[in-house]
Structures are given as structure tokens and as C-alpha cells.
Short mmCIF file of C-alpha atoms and ligand atoms in Angstrom, two decimals:
data_model
loop_
_atom_site.label_atom_id
_atom_site.label_comp_id
_atom_site.label_asym_id
_atom_site.label_seq_id
_atom_site.Cartn_x
_atom_site.Cartn_y
_atom_site.Cartn_z
CA UNK A 1 -9.15 -1.04 -22.00
CA UNK A 2 -7.18 -2.28 -25.42
CA UNK A 3 -8.85 -0.96 -28.37
CA UNK A 4 -9.25 -3.48 -31.41
CA UNK A 5 -9.12 -1.80 -34.87
CA UNK A 6 -12.93 -2.03 -36.10
CA UNK A 7 -12.20 -1.62 -39.71
CA UNK A 8 -15.06 -0.03 -41.84
CA UNK A 9 -14.28 0.80 -44.88
CA UNK A 10 -11.46 0.71 -47.50
CA UNK A 11 -10.80 4.28 -48.76
CA UNK A 12 -8.99 5.31 -51.84
CA UNK A 13 -6.24 8.14 -51.56
CA UNK A 14 -3.88 9.64 -54.20
CA UNK A 15 -0.10 9.66 -52.94
CA UNK A 16 -1.09 10.90 -49.15
CA UNK A 17 1.90 11.75 -47.33
CA UNK A 18 1.37 11.24 -43.29
CA UNK A 19 0.44 14.55 -41.67
CA UNK A 20 1.05 14.69 -38.28
CA UNK A 21 -2.02 14.12 -36.77
CA UNK A 22 -2.88 11.77 -33.49
CA UNK A 23 -4.19 8.35 -34.77
CA UNK A 24 -7.03 8.56 -32.34
CA UNK A 25 -10.53 7.51 -33.22
CA UNK A 26 -13.29 9.22 -32.19
CA UNK A 27 -15.34 5.80 -31.85
CA UNK A 28 -14.22 2.25 -32.18
CA UNK A 29 -15.57 2.31 -35.56
CA UNK A 30 -13.51 5.07 -36.66
CA UNK A 31 -10.39 3.03 -37.88
CA UNK A 32 -9.78 2.51 -41.95
CA UNK A 33 -7.48 0.49 -44.21
CA UNK A 34 -6.65 2.84 -46.73
CA UNK A 35 -5.11 2.67 -50.18
CA UNK A 36 -2.80 5.04 -50.79
CA UNK A 37 -2.10 3.95 -54.69
CA UNK A 38 -5.22 2.32 -55.89
CA UNK A 39 -2.67 0.50 -58.39
CA UNK A 40 -0.94 -1.03 -55.50
CA UNK A 41 -3.45 -3.05 -53.85
CA UNK A 42 -1.04 -4.42 -51.18
CA UNK A 43 0.03 -0.98 -49.99
CA UNK A 44 -2.13 -0.70 -47.75
CA UNK A 45 -2.52 1.96 -44.46
CA UNK A 46 -4.53 1.90 -40.89
CA UNK A 47 -5.73 4.93 -40.13
CA UNK A 48 -8.23 6.77 -38.25
CA UNK A 49 -11.23 9.40 -39.48
CA UNK A 50 -9.72 12.23 -37.42
CA UNK A 51 -6.56 11.98 -39.24
CA UNK A 52 -8.07 11.12 -42.75
CA UNK A 53 -10.36 13.77 -42.26
CA UNK A 54 -7.47 16.86 -41.33
CA UNK A 55 -5.65 15.26 -44.27
CA UNK A 56 -8.57 16.19 -46.73
CA UNK A 57 -9.02 19.83 -45.15
CA UNK A 58 -5.50 20.14 -45.81
CA UNK A 59 -5.67 19.11 -49.45
CA UNK A 60 -9.25 20.71 -49.92
CA UNK A 61 -10.60 17.56 -51.28
CA UNK A 62 -14.02 17.98 -49.18
CA UNK A 63 -16.66 17.32 -51.86
CA UNK A 64 -16.47 13.60 -51.61
CA UNK A 65 -17.45 13.61 -47.65
CA UNK A 66 -19.42 17.20 -47.76
CA UNK A 67 -22.41 16.24 -45.49
CA UNK A 68 -19.98 13.65 -43.32
CA UNK A 69 -17.53 16.51 -42.58
CA UNK A 70 -20.06 18.77 -42.11
CA UNK A 71 -21.44 16.64 -39.21
CA UNK A 72 -18.25 15.98 -37.72
CA UNK A 73 -17.65 19.49 -37.66
CA UNK A 74 -21.08 19.91 -35.32
CA UNK A 75 -20.21 16.87 -32.95
CA UNK A 76 -19.08 17.44 -29.63
CA UNK A 77 -15.58 16.24 -28.78
CA UNK A 78 -15.81 13.26 -26.99
CA UNK A 79 -15.14 12.78 -23.17
CA UNK A 80 -14.04 10.69 -20.71
CA UNK A 81 -16.31 8.82 -18.49
CA UNK A 82 -14.98 7.83 -15.46
CA UNK A 83 -16.32 4.42 -14.02
CA UNK A 84 -17.94 4.42 -10.45
CA UNK A 85 -15.31 5.22 -7.90
CA UNK A 86 -14.62 1.65 -6.97
CA UNK A 87 -13.49 2.74 -3.08
CA UNK A 88 -17.45 3.69 -2.73
CA UNK A 89 -18.37 0.01 -3.95
CA UNK A 90 -16.05 -1.37 -1.42
CA UNK A 91 -17.56 0.62 1.26
CA UNK A 92 -20.82 -0.52 0.47
CA UNK A 93 -20.12 -4.22 -0.14
CA UNK A 94 -18.34 -3.79 3.44
CA UNK A 95 -21.48 -2.59 5.07
CA UNK A 96 -23.36 -5.14 3.49
CA UNK A 97 -21.21 -7.88 5.09
CA UNK A 98 -21.32 -5.89 8.33
CA UNK A 99 -24.97 -5.90 8.60
CA UNK A 100 -24.81 -10.07 8.01
CA UNK A 101 -25.34 -10.29 4.17
CA UNK A 102 -22.67 -11.08 1.42
CA UNK A 103 -20.72 -13.10 3.80
CA UNK A 104 -19.22 -16.61 4.52
CA UNK A 105 -16.05 -15.96 6.81
CA UNK A 106 -13.23 -18.50 6.53
CA UNK A 107 -12.99 -21.21 9.51
CA UNK A 108 -9.16 -19.71 11.44
CA UNK A 109 -8.09 -23.27 10.25
CA UNK A 110 -8.71 -22.71 6.58
CA UNK A 111 -6.97 -19.54 6.53
CA UNK A 112 -3.64 -19.78 4.83
CA UNK A 113 -1.68 -16.77 3.66
CA UNK A 114 2.02 -18.27 3.20
CA UNK A 115 2.94 -20.79 0.97
CA UNK A 116 3.52 -24.13 2.74
CA UNK A 117 4.80 -26.29 0.07
CA UNK A 118 8.59 -25.70 -0.89
CA UNK A 119 8.93 -28.29 -4.20
CA UNK A 120 9.31 -25.38 -6.34
CA UNK A 121 11.55 -21.98 -6.61
CA UNK A 122 8.65 -19.88 -6.71
CA UNK A 123 7.24 -21.04 -4.04
CA UNK A 124 8.85 -19.39 -1.15
CA UNK A 125 8.46 -17.87 2.21
CA UNK A 126 6.31 -14.95 3.47
CA UNK A 127 7.93 -12.29 5.26
CA UNK A 128 7.08 -11.92 8.58
CA UNK A 129 5.12 -8.75 8.72
CA UNK A 130 2.04 -8.53 6.36
CA UNK A 131 -1.58 -6.55 5.92
CA UNK A 132 -2.46 -9.76 4.91
CA UNK A 133 -1.43 -12.01 8.22
CA UNK A 134 -4.83 -13.52 9.97
CA UNK A 135 -4.78 -11.39 12.69
CA UNK A 136 -5.19 -8.39 10.97
CA UNK A 137 -8.33 -9.30 9.83
CA UNK A 138 -11.53 -8.12 12.33
CA UNK A 139 -14.54 -10.53 12.10
CA UNK A 140 -16.07 -11.63 10.11
CA UNK A 141 -13.62 -11.20 7.51
CA UNK A 142 -11.68 -13.01 6.00
CA UNK A 143 -14.16 -14.23 3.57
CA UNK A 144 -14.32 -17.51 2.13
CA UNK A 145 -13.23 -16.83 -1.83
CA UNK A 146 -15.67 -16.35 -4.16
CA UNK A 147 -18.77 -16.79 -1.51
CA UNK A 148 -19.40 -12.69 -0.94
CA UNK A 149 -19.98 -10.10 -3.78
CA UNK A 150 -16.81 -8.63 -5.29
CA UNK A 151 -16.76 -5.61 -8.05
CA UNK A 152 -14.61 -5.88 -11.09
CA UNK A 153 -11.77 -3.60 -11.17
CA UNK A 154 -12.34 -0.70 -13.57
CA UNK A 155 -9.62 1.21 -12.24
CA UNK A 156 -6.09 0.93 -13.68
CA UNK A 157 -3.44 0.69 -10.82
CA UNK A 158 -0.64 2.39 -11.72
CA UNK A 159 2.96 0.90 -12.40
CA UNK A 160 4.55 1.81 -9.19
CA UNK A 161 1.82 -0.02 -7.57
CA UNK A 162 1.43 -3.31 -8.86
CA UNK A 163 2.22 -5.43 -6.00
CA UNK A 164 5.85 -6.66 -5.65
CA UNK A 165 4.54 -10.57 -4.82
CA UNK A 166 1.54 -12.06 -5.83
CA UNK A 167 0.65 -15.15 -3.71
CA UNK A 168 -1.56 -17.30 -6.01
CA UNK A 169 -4.32 -19.27 -3.85
CA UNK A 170 -4.92 -22.17 -6.45
CA UNK A 171 -6.26 -25.48 -4.57
CA UNK A 172 -7.55 -26.93 -8.16
CA UNK A 173 -4.00 -26.58 -9.06
CA UNK A 174 -5.54 -24.34 -12.58
CA UNK A 175 -1.92 -22.83 -13.09
CA UNK A 176 -0.55 -25.74 -14.35
CA UNK A 177 -3.34 -25.53 -17.30
CA UNK A 178 -3.25 -29.12 -18.38
CA UNK A 179 -5.20 -28.98 -21.36
CA UNK A 180 -7.51 -25.69 -22.46
CA UNK A 181 -10.45 -27.38 -23.66
CA UNK A 182 -11.03 -29.41 -20.73
CA UNK A 183 -13.69 -27.24 -18.87
CA UNK A 184 -13.58 -28.51 -15.11
CA UNK A 185 -16.46 -25.86 -14.13
CA UNK A 186 -17.70 -27.10 -11.30
CA UNK A 187 -19.97 -25.09 -8.12
CA UNK A 188 -17.96 -26.70 -5.69
CA UNK A 189 -17.30 -24.73 -2.14
CA UNK A 190 -13.63 -23.11 -2.21
CA UNK A 191 -12.72 -24.78 1.13
CA UNK A 192 -13.28 -28.05 -0.28
CA UNK A 193 -9.87 -28.65 -1.10
CA UNK A 194 -6.49 -27.49 0.52
CA UNK A 195 -5.24 -24.55 -0.58
CA UNK A 196 -2.00 -24.47 -2.96
CA UNK A 197 0.01 -21.53 -2.60
CA UNK A 198 2.25 -20.15 -5.37
CA UNK A 199 3.97 -16.95 -4.98
CA UNK A 200 4.94 -14.71 -7.97
CA UNK A 201 7.83 -11.97 -7.83
CA UNK A 202 6.74 -8.50 -10.17
CA UNK A 203 9.14 -8.69 -13.63
CA UNK A 204 8.69 -5.57 -15.88
CA UNK A 205 9.80 -4.57 -18.92
CA UNK A 206 12.09 -1.89 -19.29
CA UNK A 207 9.16 -0.13 -20.33
CA UNK A 208 7.31 -0.87 -17.32
CA UNK A 209 10.53 0.34 -15.23
CA UNK A 210 10.89 3.70 -16.84
CA UNK A 211 6.72 4.09 -16.11
CA UNK A 212 7.74 3.53 -12.57
CA UNK A 213 10.28 5.92 -12.41
CA UNK A 214 7.83 8.59 -14.34
CA UNK A 215 4.94 8.07 -11.76
CA UNK A 216 7.57 8.19 -9.13
CA UNK A 217 8.88 11.59 -10.74
CA UNK A 218 5.37 13.32 -10.86
CA UNK A 219 4.15 12.08 -7.45
CA UNK A 220 7.13 13.51 -5.72
CA UNK A 221 6.39 16.86 -7.37
CA UNK A 222 2.85 16.36 -6.21
CA UNK A 223 4.21 15.78 -2.50
CA UNK A 224 6.12 19.06 -3.11
CA UNK A 225 2.96 20.87 -4.07
CA UNK A 226 0.84 19.70 -0.81
CA UNK A 227 3.91 20.29 1.04
CA UNK A 228 3.30 24.02 0.01
CA UNK A 229 0.71 25.62 2.67
CA UNK A 230 -0.46 28.24 0.19
CA UNK A 231 -2.04 25.46 -1.93
CA UNK A 232 -3.24 23.67 1.05
CA UNK A 233 -7.03 22.85 0.49
CA UNK A 234 -9.53 24.55 2.29
CA UNK A 235 -13.54 25.13 2.23
CA UNK A 236 -15.62 27.86 3.45
CA UNK A 237 -18.27 27.05 5.89
CA UNK A 238 -21.20 29.76 5.40
CA UNK A 239 -23.77 30.25 8.29
CA UNK A 240 -26.79 28.98 7.39
CA UNK A 241 -29.81 31.05 6.17
CA UNK A 242 -32.46 31.10 4.27
CA UNK A 243 -33.62 35.01 4.08
CA UNK A 244 -30.75 37.44 3.71
CA UNK A 245 -29.61 38.66 7.11
CA UNK A 246 -26.74 39.53 9.22
CA UNK A 247 -25.11 36.54 10.58
CA UNK A 248 -21.84 35.46 12.19
CA UNK A 249 -18.73 36.04 10.13
CA UNK A 250 -17.92 32.96 7.61
CA UNK A 251 -15.22 30.54 8.62
CA UNK A 252 -12.57 28.90 6.31
CA UNK A 253 -11.33 25.66 7.75
CA UNK A 254 -8.37 23.87 6.91
CA UNK A 255 -8.69 20.50 7.47
CA UNK A 256 -5.28 18.37 7.52
CA UNK A 257 -3.51 17.67 4.57
CA UNK A 258 -4.66 14.16 2.86
CA UNK A 259 -2.04 11.70 4.35
CA UNK A 260 -0.22 10.26 1.15
CA UNK A 261 -1.30 7.42 -0.99
CA UNK A 262 0.99 4.38 -0.46
CA UNK A 263 4.52 4.01 -2.37
CA UNK A 264 4.02 0.32 -3.28
CA UNK A 265 1.79 -2.65 -3.04
CA UNK A 266 4.53 -5.15 -1.42
CA UNK A 267 1.83 -8.09 -1.67
CA UNK A 268 -1.15 -8.84 -3.09
CA UNK A 269 -3.39 -12.17 -3.07
CA UNK A 270 -5.07 -13.74 -6.29
CA UNK A 271 -7.73 -16.57 -5.60
CA UNK A 272 -8.68 -18.84 -8.54
CA UNK A 273 -11.56 -21.28 -8.54
CA UNK A 274 -12.50 -23.54 -11.54
CA UNK A 275 -15.96 -22.57 -11.04
CA UNK A 276 -15.40 -19.11 -12.52
CA UNK A 277 -13.51 -20.12 -16.06
CA UNK A 278 -14.42 -17.09 -18.65
CA UNK A 279 -12.72 -18.14 -21.59
CA UNK A 280 -10.07 -20.33 -23.25
CA UNK A 281 -7.72 -19.43 -26.33
CA UNK A 282 -5.09 -20.78 -28.29
CA UNK A 283 -2.71 -19.62 -26.17
CA UNK A 284 -4.17 -18.96 -22.78
CA UNK A 285 -6.94 -19.65 -20.31
CA UNK A 286 -9.03 -16.81 -18.62
CA UNK A 287 -10.35 -16.83 -15.29
CA UNK A 288 -12.46 -14.64 -13.44
CA UNK A 289 -10.26 -14.33 -10.21
CA UNK A 290 -10.67 -11.98 -6.69
CA UNK A 291 -7.78 -10.24 -6.59
CA UNK A 292 -7.31 -9.13 -2.66
CA UNK A 293 -5.49 -5.52 -2.06
CA UNK A 294 -4.13 -3.36 0.37
CA UNK A 295 -7.63 -1.65 0.98
CA UNK A 296 -5.81 1.59 0.71
CA UNK A 297 -5.00 1.48 -2.74
CA UNK A 298 -8.58 1.27 -3.48
CA UNK A 299 -10.64 3.10 -1.00
CA UNK A 300 -9.67 7.14 -0.10
CA UNK A 301 -8.77 7.87 3.77
CA UNK A 302 -11.78 9.42 5.22
CA UNK A 303 -12.31 12.96 7.18
CA UNK A 304 -15.59 12.53 9.40
CA UNK A 305 -17.09 15.51 8.57
CA UNK A 306 -18.83 15.44 12.22
CA UNK A 307 -15.89 14.85 13.94
CA UNK A 308 -14.37 18.12 11.93
CA UNK A 309 -17.01 20.53 12.53
CA UNK A 310 -17.27 19.72 16.15
CA UNK A 311 -13.44 20.56 16.35
CA UNK A 312 -14.30 23.74 14.47
CA UNK A 313 -16.96 24.83 16.91
CA UNK A 314 -14.55 23.99 19.48
CA UNK A 315 -12.04 26.71 18.15
CA UNK A 316 -14.52 29.15 17.33
CA UNK A 317 -15.58 28.92 21.02
CA UNK A 318 -12.29 29.20 22.03
CA UNK A 319 -11.63 32.11 19.77
CA UNK A 320 -15.08 34.11 20.89
CA UNK A 321 -13.28 33.63 24.63
CA UNK A 322 -10.22 35.30 23.66
CA UNK A 323 -12.13 37.95 22.18
CA UNK A 324 -10.62 36.72 18.75
CA UNK A 325 -13.85 36.34 17.13
CA UNK A 326 -14.50 39.60 15.38
CA UNK A 327 -18.31 39.88 16.13
CA UNK A 328 -19.81 42.48 18.45
CA UNK A 329 -21.46 41.36 22.11
CA UNK A 330 -24.92 42.36 21.27
CA UNK A 331 -25.07 39.67 18.14
CA UNK A 332 -23.24 37.10 20.52
CA UNK A 333 -25.84 37.41 22.96
CA UNK A 334 -29.12 37.18 20.26
CA UNK A 335 -26.66 34.15 18.64
CA UNK A 336 -26.14 31.97 21.32
CA UNK A 337 -27.09 28.96 18.84
CA UNK A 338 -25.15 29.68 15.73
CA UNK A 339 -27.35 27.61 13.50
CA UNK A 340 -30.59 29.13 13.98
CA UNK A 341 -31.08 32.47 15.80
CA UNK A 342 -34.26 33.28 17.20
CA UNK A 343 -35.99 35.74 14.63
CA UNK A 344 -36.75 38.54 18.26
CA UNK A 345 -32.71 38.66 18.39
CA UNK A 346 -32.86 40.15 15.14
CA UNK A 347 -33.53 43.65 16.47
CA UNK A 348 -30.68 43.59 18.87
CA UNK A 349 -28.19 43.29 16.29
CA UNK A 350 -26.05 46.84 15.84
CA UNK A 351 -23.95 46.14 12.84
CA UNK A 352 -20.43 47.93 13.13
CA UNK A 353 -17.14 48.09 10.74
CA UNK A 354 -16.99 43.68 11.52
CA UNK A 355 -20.54 42.96 10.88
CA UNK A 356 -21.36 40.27 8.20
CA UNK A 357 -24.52 39.48 6.22
CA UNK A 358 -25.76 37.12 3.54
CA UNK A 359 -27.33 38.15 0.37
CA UNK A 360 -29.75 35.37 -1.28
CA UNK A 361 -31.06 35.83 -5.05
CA UNK A 362 -32.75 33.68 -6.85
CA UNK A 363 -32.65 33.03 -10.72
CA UNK A 364 -35.81 31.28 -12.35
CA UNK A 365 -36.17 29.75 -15.44
CA UNK A 366 -39.30 28.52 -16.42
CA UNK A 367 -40.14 25.11 -17.56
CA UNK A 368 -39.70 23.88 -21.39
CA UNK A 369 -42.86 21.65 -21.93
CA UNK A 370 -43.94 20.17 -25.28
CA UNK A 371 -47.38 18.63 -26.12
CA UNK A 372 -47.90 16.05 -28.73
CA UNK A 373 -50.90 15.65 -30.39
CA UNK A 374 -52.31 13.78 -33.83
CA UNK A 375 -52.73 15.02 -37.21
CA UNK A 376 -56.76 13.99 -36.77
CA UNK A 377 -56.64 15.83 -32.82
CA UNK A 378 -55.02 18.90 -34.77
CA UNK A 379 -57.94 19.17 -37.73
CA UNK A 380 -60.81 18.70 -35.55
CA UNK A 381 -59.22 21.70 -33.36
CA UNK A 382 -58.57 23.98 -36.41
CA UNK A 383 -62.27 22.56 -37.57
CA UNK A 384 -63.76 23.72 -34.09
CA UNK A 385 -62.14 26.97 -34.15
CA UNK A 386 -63.45 27.80 -37.81
CA UNK A 387 -67.00 26.59 -36.47
CA UNK A 388 -66.65 28.69 -33.39
CA UNK A 389 -67.91 31.63 -35.02
CA UNK A 390 -71.50 32.78 -33.74
CA UNK A 391 -71.70 29.60 -31.84
CA UNK A 392 -72.93 29.32 -28.23
CA UNK A 393 -70.86 27.14 -26.43
CA UNK A 394 -72.23 23.83 -24.71
CA UNK A 395 -72.47 21.45 -27.60
CA UNK A 396 -68.90 20.56 -27.55
CA UNK A 397 -68.28 20.97 -24.33
CA UNK A 398 -68.05 17.76 -23.03
CA UNK A 399 -65.94 16.02 -26.03
CA UNK A 400 -63.28 19.52 -25.62
CA UNK A 401 -62.61 18.74 -21.71
CA UNK A 402 -62.00 15.10 -22.90
CA UNK A 403 -59.78 15.82 -25.47
CA UNK A 404 -57.99 17.73 -23.20
CA UNK A 405 -57.02 15.42 -20.43
CA UNK A 406 -55.76 12.91 -22.78
CA UNK A 407 -53.21 14.93 -24.21
CA UNK A 408 -49.48 14.43 -22.97
CA UNK A 409 -47.25 17.20 -22.24
CA UNK A 410 -43.68 16.48 -22.08
CA UNK A 411 -41.29 18.09 -20.22
CA UNK A 412 -38.04 19.08 -22.20
CA UNK A 413 -36.30 20.97 -19.42
CA UNK A 414 -38.04 21.39 -16.01
CA UNK A 415 -38.20 24.47 -14.15
CA UNK A 416 -35.18 25.30 -12.25
CA UNK A 417 -33.79 27.71 -9.65
CA UNK A 418 -30.57 28.79 -9.31
CA UNK A 419 -29.92 30.59 -6.08
CA UNK A 420 -26.87 32.51 -5.38
CA UNK A 421 -25.62 33.58 -1.46
CA UNK A 422 -23.10 36.67 -1.22
CA UNK A 423 -21.21 36.78 1.63
CA UNK A 424 -19.91 40.12 3.00
CA UNK A 425 -17.74 40.29 6.11
CA UNK A 426 -14.82 39.50 7.64
CA UNK A 427 -13.17 35.22 7.16
CA UNK A 428 -12.25 33.67 10.64
CA UNK A 429 -9.55 30.92 9.43
CA UNK A 430 -9.79 27.47 11.29
CA UNK A 431 -7.16 24.64 11.50
CA UNK A 432 -9.05 21.74 13.13
CA UNK A 433 -6.67 18.91 14.45
CA UNK A 434 -8.84 15.74 12.88
CA UNK A 435 -7.60 12.30 12.00
CA UNK A 436 -7.45 10.58 8.42
CA UNK A 437 -9.09 7.79 9.26
CA UNK A 438 -7.88 4.34 7.55
CA UNK A 439 -8.39 1.08 9.39
CA UNK A 440 -4.93 0.63 8.63
CA UNK A 441 -4.16 2.97 11.81
CA UNK A 442 -6.74 1.67 13.85
CA UNK A 443 -10.58 1.58 15.02
CA UNK A 444 -12.98 4.28 13.36
CA UNK A 445 -14.49 7.21 14.99
CA UNK A 446 -18.01 6.67 16.80
CA UNK A 447 -19.72 8.45 13.84
CA UNK A 448 -18.22 6.10 11.18
CA UNK A 449 -18.76 2.83 13.44
CA UNK A 450 -22.49 4.09 13.19
CA UNK A 451 -22.08 4.59 9.41
CA UNK A 452 -20.09 1.17 8.71
CA UNK A 453 -21.60 -0.80 11.77
CA UNK A 454 -18.11 -2.15 12.53
CA UNK A 455 -15.73 -0.50 15.46
CA UNK A 456 -12.57 -1.23 12.68
CA UNK A 457 -12.94 -2.13 8.77
CA UNK A 458 -11.03 -4.58 6.90
CA UNK A 459 -7.31 -3.78 5.92
CA UNK A 460 -7.71 -5.57 2.28
CA UNK A 461 -10.09 -5.67 0.07
CA UNK A 462 -11.16 -7.92 -2.97
CA UNK A 463 -11.64 -7.15 -6.33
CA UNK A 464 -12.92 -9.30 -9.69
CA UNK A 465 -10.38 -9.04 -12.00
CA UNK A 466 -9.62 -11.75 -15.17
CA UNK A 467 -6.74 -13.94 -14.97
CA UNK A 468 -5.03 -15.04 -18.06
CA UNK A 469 -2.72 -18.36 -17.39
CA UNK A 470 -0.36 -18.80 -20.15
CA UNK A 471 -0.53 -22.44 -21.60
CA UNK A 472 3.01 -23.75 -20.77
CA UNK A 473 6.03 -22.97 -22.58
CA UNK A 474 3.86 -20.83 -25.06
CA UNK A 475 5.48 -17.20 -25.27
CA UNK A 476 2.53 -15.35 -26.12
CA UNK A 477 1.36 -14.17 -22.60
CA UNK A 478 5.08 -12.88 -21.88
CA UNK A 479 4.71 -10.86 -25.25
CA UNK A 480 1.58 -9.43 -24.77
CA UNK A 481 2.31 -8.55 -21.14
CA UNK A 482 5.61 -6.19 -22.96
CA UNK A 483 2.87 -4.73 -25.13
CA UNK A 484 0.92 -3.18 -22.25
CA UNK A 485 3.94 -1.90 -20.49
CA UNK A 486 5.04 0.03 -23.66
CA UNK A 487 1.38 1.18 -24.34
CA UNK A 488 1.24 5.47 -23.74
CA UNK A 489 -1.31 5.31 -20.21
CA UNK A 490 -4.02 7.10 -22.14
CA UNK A 491 -4.53 4.33 -23.55
CA UNK A 492 -5.91 2.37 -20.67
ZN1 ZN B 501 -7.42 -9.22 -28.50
ZN1 ZN B 502 -16.41 11.58 13.55
#
């Protein structure tokens, strides 16, 4: 997101020396024009509320905005709210497509992924091996552009994963931007015209190349860390238990390390349609376009939990057979079914030095509720209380009951039970051999096939993006692109 400066007010400040404080506005309305010398109105400085407040504190000039600074002190720090994981949305949309909804397949003859014209230098031949090869798509993919629901891309693609080659599918020749004012938006079928394909090569600025270098360095560091087995991810598989009781030993599962994400994106495709124009400016025209990327850029590899726990059970069985499972025979007899041992077997347990148990403790916090009553009701109640002295009940009984049922109780905080499960005993380490799944490496396991309702998912995924097309010979867009590359990455 690009922050546009919202200027709210003019503040006068005498002889202000700029203090080192980050220029970060707490909100988009936290930017101010400052007149550092009121006698020189031309001298204006753009500052943020946080920087101003820091300076006012420094010089002890707090009385002008005493209340505001007091409020600011009491406010919590802003937090970053991440958008929904695009990978999960893509998987949901794929499921819809597999269920026969959200789809309109391209006819094989309509699929053109390679530029077929050679009139311009920008149109060139396509490399022979590519993810986007039509035979890589499992039916019903590929879908007709703009025929299915796609989600907005809200995640920033790091510089080193920007596509090296962007292949633009533009049947209406919108790229030539003949006239900004003309709105050719009509809802014709995307396949009605022959596709015109153009190829663009990624050209980063010096700042952009620097960012690629930095991203690659921090990635190499992360890879080194992951290789270090001491830092390998694991999770504890605790025996299920509803009550405090002796159990089988807990298992520490070490899943195989996640395969590294792609290092680069050689190719991506962009689809343009006149029916999805979202605006025009003095220098460019903006279309809502479909960007087709390698799926693994947006969707994480999946480790099937079912496959993994099956493998863990296999390993535990083997350890038991070899006598490597620290659990005595009497217990083993009673615990054939590790999930729910019979109650009768409890007495057969003879805890030894290797015994394991779980202890459950619940901590209840009661609900906090609030009741709203009107002033009249409150007065009536007071009156009744006063009159109740020496009065036999029965007269006011009916009315009283009715009032109570009409009242509304609001729950401020529901009752909560926090359960703490404590495990005491040995921990058995298990290293299950399971594969991280990604359609690029073959079909899914039977569990994932059932969940996704397909044998194998597509290897590419489409998202909705805004495509800004420059008017010919206008240099604004190139400069804008340079700006984006020079911005610090925390601005996005
Ligand atoms: Zn702007
Ligand atoms: Zn599975």
C-alpha cells in the first residue's frame, strides 16, 4: 500500500530543530504541515504526529495539547493486521472449480501460451520447458480468463520473486492505449477475439537490484538455520485424555523439513480485458487484470497430517516390537488401542520408573454480564423496595415478573475454562518419512485427493491485480516504478 499524505492541520512551531524520530504516522491522518517560523509562511515542513509529540516532550511544551498527549500516552501501539492467507483462498477456489462451480474451461485449441507474432522486438520465442505448458494443466484447467472468481493479491511479492518474463495476453490490444478517455468496456467473451501475446522482461533499477541481493542473502541465512538440525521443527504428540490418568509415553514428532520455496520465477502471465477497466488518469489507464503465477509462490507445500500420523503409528509399533518403547508389558496389554484404553485395564497398570501420566487442571473464570434498565424502571424498582416494608406480596407479583423477562442482559465476557494439561514421563522421538506435497511434484496422497476432490491440483494459480498501462511516450510510470523500488520494504 502506498501512503498518501493526509494533511489535517497547520501547526506553528518556533525554531524547530528536527529530532531523530521515525517519520511514521499512527494513522493516515497523522501527517501535518508545520510552519517552523510563522513569520516565513513559505517555510513549510511535513511532519507526523509522533515526531511532533516527541519534540514537544523534549522541549517540555505540553500544555497546548495536554489532553491529546494524555490520550496518545494511553493508546495501544498500532499493530499490523495481515490479510487472509492467499494460499488458503486459492485452495478454496480450486475446490469450487473441482466441484464443477466457478469454472469455464478453455478449449484446447484456444490455449496459446507462446507469442505467435514476431512483428516487434518485444515479442519473442518462449522457452521450451515451462510450468505454463498446456499439457501441465489437469482438466478442467486452464480456465477462460475472467470466467472464474479470482481473489485480489494482497501479499507483496518479494523483489527476487518478481517474474523474469511477463507474458501479456491482450486480445483487444489494450497495451497500445490509443485514447485514455475512450471506455471500450463491454462484456464480451474473452475468447471471442484471437489472443495477442506480448513478452516483457523484468528490468529492475539499481535500488531494486540491491533489494534482490539483500533478500537473497537473508534467505541463504534462513536456509543455513534450517539445515541446523538443532533448530529443526518438531511437535509433541500427547496421548488423548479427558481425565488425569497414566498414559502411554508422549511422542516427539520431527516432520521432514519443509522444502525451500522457489528461488526465482522465470515466467508469469497477465490477462487483460476491456470489460475490467478500473480507471484512467493523465498518464495511464488501469485495468483489473488476472495474473497467473506458479502456484508454489502463493500456496505453501502441504504435509498431510493423516499420512504423517499413520507413519508415526507404524514407527511406534516397530519400536514396541524391538523393545525400544519405554512402556512396561502390563500397560501394553491394556493399551492395545492407544487412543482410548478400556477403563477396566486401569487396574492392570503397574507404574514403574518409565511410567507416564497426564494431569489435568481446569481454571474457571466466570462470565461478566451487564444489565441495562431505563431510568423509569429504576425509579419504579426503588419505589417498590421502599413500599415493600410490611406489604404482603401478591399485589405487585404479576408486574414484577413481566419486567424481569423484558430485560436484556449483555455478556461483556463469556465464562471461560482454561485447561492445563501437564505431562510427566519419557518422550519418544519419531522421524516419520512423509513427503511435503505440491502439485508440481506429482499427484496428491489419497487423503488430499479426497479433500480437494481431484487427483492433482493445477501448477499455476491466478490472482486479481491492478495493471497500470502507460500512455505511449509518457515517462511517469517508469519513474513511479523506480520509486516503488527505492521505498523501504516496511512501507508495503
Ligand atoms: Zn497516488
Ligand atoms: Zn495423506
